[in-house]
Coordinates of C-alpha atoms in Angstrom, one line a residue:
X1 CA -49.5 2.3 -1.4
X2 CA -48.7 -1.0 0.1
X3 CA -45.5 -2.8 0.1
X4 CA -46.8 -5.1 -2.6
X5 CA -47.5 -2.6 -4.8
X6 CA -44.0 -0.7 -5.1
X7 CA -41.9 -1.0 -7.4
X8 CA -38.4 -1.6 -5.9
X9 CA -35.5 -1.2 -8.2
X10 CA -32.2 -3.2 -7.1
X11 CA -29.1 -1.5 -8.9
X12 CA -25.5 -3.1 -8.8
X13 CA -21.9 -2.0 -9.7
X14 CA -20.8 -4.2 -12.0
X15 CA -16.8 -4.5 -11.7
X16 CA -16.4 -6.7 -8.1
X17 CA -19.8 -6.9 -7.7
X18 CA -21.9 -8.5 -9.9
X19 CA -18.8 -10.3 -11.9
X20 CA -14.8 -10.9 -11.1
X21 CA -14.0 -8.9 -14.1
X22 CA -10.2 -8.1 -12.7
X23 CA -8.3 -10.9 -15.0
X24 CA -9.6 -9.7 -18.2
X25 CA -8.8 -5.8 -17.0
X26 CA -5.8 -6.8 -15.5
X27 CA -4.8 -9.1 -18.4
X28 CA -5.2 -6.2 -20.7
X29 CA -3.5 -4.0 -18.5
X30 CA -0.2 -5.7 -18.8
X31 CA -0.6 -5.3 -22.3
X32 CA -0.7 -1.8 -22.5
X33 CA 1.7 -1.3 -20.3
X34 CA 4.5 -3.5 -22.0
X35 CA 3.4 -1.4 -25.0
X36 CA 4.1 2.1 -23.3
X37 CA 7.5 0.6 -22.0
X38 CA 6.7 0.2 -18.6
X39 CA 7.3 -2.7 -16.0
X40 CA 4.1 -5.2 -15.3
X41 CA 3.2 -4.4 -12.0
X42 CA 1.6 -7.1 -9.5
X43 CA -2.3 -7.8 -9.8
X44 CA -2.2 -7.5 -6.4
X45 CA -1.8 -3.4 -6.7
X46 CA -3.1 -3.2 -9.8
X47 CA -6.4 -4.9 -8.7
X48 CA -7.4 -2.2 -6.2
X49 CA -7.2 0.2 -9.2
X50 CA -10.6 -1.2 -10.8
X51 CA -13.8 0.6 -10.7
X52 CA -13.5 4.1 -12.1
X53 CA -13.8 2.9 -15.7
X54 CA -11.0 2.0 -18.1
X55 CA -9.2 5.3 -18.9
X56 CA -8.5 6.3 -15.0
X57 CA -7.1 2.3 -14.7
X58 CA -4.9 3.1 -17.5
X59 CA -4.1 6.6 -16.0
X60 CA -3.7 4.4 -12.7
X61 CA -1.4 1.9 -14.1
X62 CA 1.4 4.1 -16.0
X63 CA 1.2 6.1 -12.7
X64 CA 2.2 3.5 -10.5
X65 CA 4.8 2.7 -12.8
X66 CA 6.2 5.8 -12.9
X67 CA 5.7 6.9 -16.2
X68 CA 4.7 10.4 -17.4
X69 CA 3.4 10.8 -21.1
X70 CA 1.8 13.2 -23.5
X71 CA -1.8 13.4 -23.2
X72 CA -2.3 12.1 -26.5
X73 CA -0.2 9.0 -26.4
X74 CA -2.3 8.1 -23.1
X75 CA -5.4 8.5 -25.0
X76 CA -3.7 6.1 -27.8
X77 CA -3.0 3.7 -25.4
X78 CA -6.7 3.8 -23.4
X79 CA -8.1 3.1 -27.2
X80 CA -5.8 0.5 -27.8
X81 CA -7.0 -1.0 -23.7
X82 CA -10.9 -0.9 -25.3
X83 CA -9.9 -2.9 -29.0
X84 CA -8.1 -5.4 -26.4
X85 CA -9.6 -5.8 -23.5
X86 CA -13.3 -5.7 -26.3
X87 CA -12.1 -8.6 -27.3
X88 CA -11.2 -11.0 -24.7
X89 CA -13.6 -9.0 -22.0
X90 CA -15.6 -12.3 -20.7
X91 CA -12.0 -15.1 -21.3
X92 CA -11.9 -15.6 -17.8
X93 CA -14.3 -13.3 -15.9
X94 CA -17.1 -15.1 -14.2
X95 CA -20.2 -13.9 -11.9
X96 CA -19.2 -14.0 -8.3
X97 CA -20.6 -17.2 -6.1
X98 CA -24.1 -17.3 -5.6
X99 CA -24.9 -14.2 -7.8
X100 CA -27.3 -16.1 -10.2
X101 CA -29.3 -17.7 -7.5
X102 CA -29.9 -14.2 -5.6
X103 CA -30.7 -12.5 -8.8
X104 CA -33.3 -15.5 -9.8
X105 CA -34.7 -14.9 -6.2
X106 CA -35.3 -11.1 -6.1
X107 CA -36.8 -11.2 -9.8
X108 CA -39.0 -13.9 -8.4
X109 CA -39.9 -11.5 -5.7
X110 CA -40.9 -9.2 -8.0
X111 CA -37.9 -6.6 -7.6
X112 CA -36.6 -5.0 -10.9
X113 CA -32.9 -5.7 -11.3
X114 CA -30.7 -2.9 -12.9
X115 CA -26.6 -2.1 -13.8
X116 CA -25.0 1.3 -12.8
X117 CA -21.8 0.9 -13.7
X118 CA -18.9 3.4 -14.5
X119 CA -17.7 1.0 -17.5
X120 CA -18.8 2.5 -20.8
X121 CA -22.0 1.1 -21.4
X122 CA -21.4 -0.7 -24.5
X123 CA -18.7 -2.7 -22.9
X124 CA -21.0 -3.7 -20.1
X125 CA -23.5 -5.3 -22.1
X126 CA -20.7 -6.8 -24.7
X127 CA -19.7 -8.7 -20.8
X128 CA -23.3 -9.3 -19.6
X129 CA -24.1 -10.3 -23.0
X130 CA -21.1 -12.8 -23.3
X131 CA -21.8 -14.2 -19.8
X132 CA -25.5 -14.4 -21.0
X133 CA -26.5 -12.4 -18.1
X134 CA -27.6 -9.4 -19.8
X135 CA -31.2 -10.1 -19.8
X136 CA -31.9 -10.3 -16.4
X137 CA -31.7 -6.5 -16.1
X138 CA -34.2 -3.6 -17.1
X139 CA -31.4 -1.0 -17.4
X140 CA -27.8 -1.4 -18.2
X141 CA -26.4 2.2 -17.5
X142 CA -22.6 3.0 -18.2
X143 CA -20.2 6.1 -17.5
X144 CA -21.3 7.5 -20.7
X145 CA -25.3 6.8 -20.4
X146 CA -26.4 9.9 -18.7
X147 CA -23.7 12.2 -19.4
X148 CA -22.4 12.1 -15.7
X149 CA -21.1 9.1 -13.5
X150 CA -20.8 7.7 -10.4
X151 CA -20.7 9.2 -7.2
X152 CA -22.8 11.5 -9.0
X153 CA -26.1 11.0 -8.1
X154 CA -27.5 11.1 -11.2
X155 CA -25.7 8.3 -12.8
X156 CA -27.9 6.4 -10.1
X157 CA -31.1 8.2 -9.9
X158 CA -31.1 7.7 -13.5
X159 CA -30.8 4.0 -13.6
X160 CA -33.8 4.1 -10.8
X161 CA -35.7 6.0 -13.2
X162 CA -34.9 4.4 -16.3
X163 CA -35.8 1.2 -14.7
X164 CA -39.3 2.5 -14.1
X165 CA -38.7 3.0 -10.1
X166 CA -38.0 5.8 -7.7
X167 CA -35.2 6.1 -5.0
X168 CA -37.9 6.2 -2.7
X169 CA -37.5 2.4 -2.7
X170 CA -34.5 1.4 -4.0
X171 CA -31.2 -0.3 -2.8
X172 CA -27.8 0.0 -4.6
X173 CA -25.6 -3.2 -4.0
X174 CA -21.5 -2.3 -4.9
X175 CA -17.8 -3.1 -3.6
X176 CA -16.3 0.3 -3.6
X177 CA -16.4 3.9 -1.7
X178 CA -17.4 4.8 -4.8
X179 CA -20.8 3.3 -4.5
X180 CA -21.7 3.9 -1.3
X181 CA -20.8 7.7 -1.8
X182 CA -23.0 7.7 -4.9
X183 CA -26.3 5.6 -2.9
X184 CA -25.5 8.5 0.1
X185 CA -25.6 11.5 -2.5
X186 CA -29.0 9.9 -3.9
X187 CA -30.1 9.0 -0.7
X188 CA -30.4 5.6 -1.7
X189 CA -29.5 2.8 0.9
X190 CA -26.2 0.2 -0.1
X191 CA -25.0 -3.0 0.6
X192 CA -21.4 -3.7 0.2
X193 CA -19.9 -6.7 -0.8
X194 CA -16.3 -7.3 0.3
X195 CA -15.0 -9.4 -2.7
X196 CA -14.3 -6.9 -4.7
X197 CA -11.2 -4.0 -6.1
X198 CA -11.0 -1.3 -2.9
X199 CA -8.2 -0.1 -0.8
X200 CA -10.5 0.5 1.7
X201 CA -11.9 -2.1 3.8
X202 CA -15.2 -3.1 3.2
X203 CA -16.7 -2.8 6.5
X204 CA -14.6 0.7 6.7
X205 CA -16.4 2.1 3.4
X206 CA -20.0 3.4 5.2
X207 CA -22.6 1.3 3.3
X208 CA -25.9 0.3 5.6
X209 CA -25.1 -3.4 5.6
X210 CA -22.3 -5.4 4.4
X211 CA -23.1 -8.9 3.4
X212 CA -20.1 -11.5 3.0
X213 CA -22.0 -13.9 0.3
X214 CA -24.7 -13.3 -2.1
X215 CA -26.5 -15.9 -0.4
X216 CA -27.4 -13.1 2.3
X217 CA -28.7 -10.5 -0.6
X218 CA -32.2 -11.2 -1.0
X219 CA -33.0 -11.0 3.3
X220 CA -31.1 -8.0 3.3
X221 CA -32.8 -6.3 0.6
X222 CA -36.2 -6.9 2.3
X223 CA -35.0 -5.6 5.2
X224 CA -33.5 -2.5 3.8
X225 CA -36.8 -1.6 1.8
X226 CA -39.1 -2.4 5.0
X227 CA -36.7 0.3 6.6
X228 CA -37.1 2.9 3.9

């Protein structure tokens, strides 16, 4: 089959990749946090806790603050994150610089854009929607979509799928070690971005390329898929 003729699916991470969600997050982290007594932290830590879905950033949060509660008051206060954070998910989160442009490009090219996220998959496309972004992808897959997340590989073999591809040729695009260990447990090839919530360096986390601007995305892809 000739280049032409695949279908390439392009899957990103959502949280500090496709869109700066950390205000809203972090914004509604504070909340909960004042609610379980605890001191605010500084976004600065609490940033680099983004991007195993909402529960472990609340887990994340009273742990860096030291505090230790009963399993169900936790679980009170990850429901009470989702009512907030629901509600004011797109107030000041915004699609990263040259995002649009690069996604208008590959669908031009004729590459099938997809989300594999580990944010519950109704809150993604609540954001996407809000942003009025949601319609540029085939397949909006959460945490809770396939009944197991990222790194799993099946959270992102299952978003290839769904999307009508194969990770025969397809590229996964995310900020996080979390990302790249999930393409490398598909066997899927990544791009990192460095603009968004790790610990780790980005140049440090293992992906096949890292691009510093989405301007770069489109060239990159092409040259990933012409390796695979």
């Amino acid at each position: 089959m000739s280049t032409a003729a695949r279908l390439s699916v392009i899957a990103f991470d959502l949280d500090g990749t496709l869109v700066d969600t950390a205000p809203d997050l972090l914004n509604t982290l504070d909340i909960i946090l004042r609610e379980a007594g605890a001191p605010v932290l500084p976004h600065e830590e609490t940033r680099k806790m983004i991007g195993a879905g909402a529960r472990a950033l609340v887990q994340r949060g009273l742990d860096a603050a030291g505090l230790v509660l009963p399993e169900e008051r936790v679980e009170q206060l990850y429901l009470r994150f989702l009512d907030h954070y629901a509600d004011h998910i797109a107030d000041e989160s915004r699609p990263f610089p040259g995002l649009l442009a690069a996604l208008d490009r590959l669908a031009g090219e004729g590459h099938v854009l997809a989300v594999c996220t580990n944010k519950l998959e109704w809150l993604s496309r609540r954001l996407l929607e809000r942003l009025e972004m949601a319609d540029r992808f085939a397949v909006i897959a959460g945490s809770d979509t396939f009944g197991v997340h990222k790194p799993d590989a099946g959270h992102l073999i299952g978003t290839i799928e769904a999307a009508g591809g194969d990770r025969g040729w397809a590229v996964m695009v995310g900020d996080s070690l979390t990302d790249v260990t999930t393409a490398k447990n598909a066997r899927v090839p990544s791009i990192v971005v460095p603009f968004g919530y790790t610990e780790t360096p980005a140049a440090e986390l293992g992906g096949d390329v890292l691009i510093e601007h989405f301007d770069l995305l489109p060239d990159t892809v092409a040259r990933l898929l012409v390796r695979v």
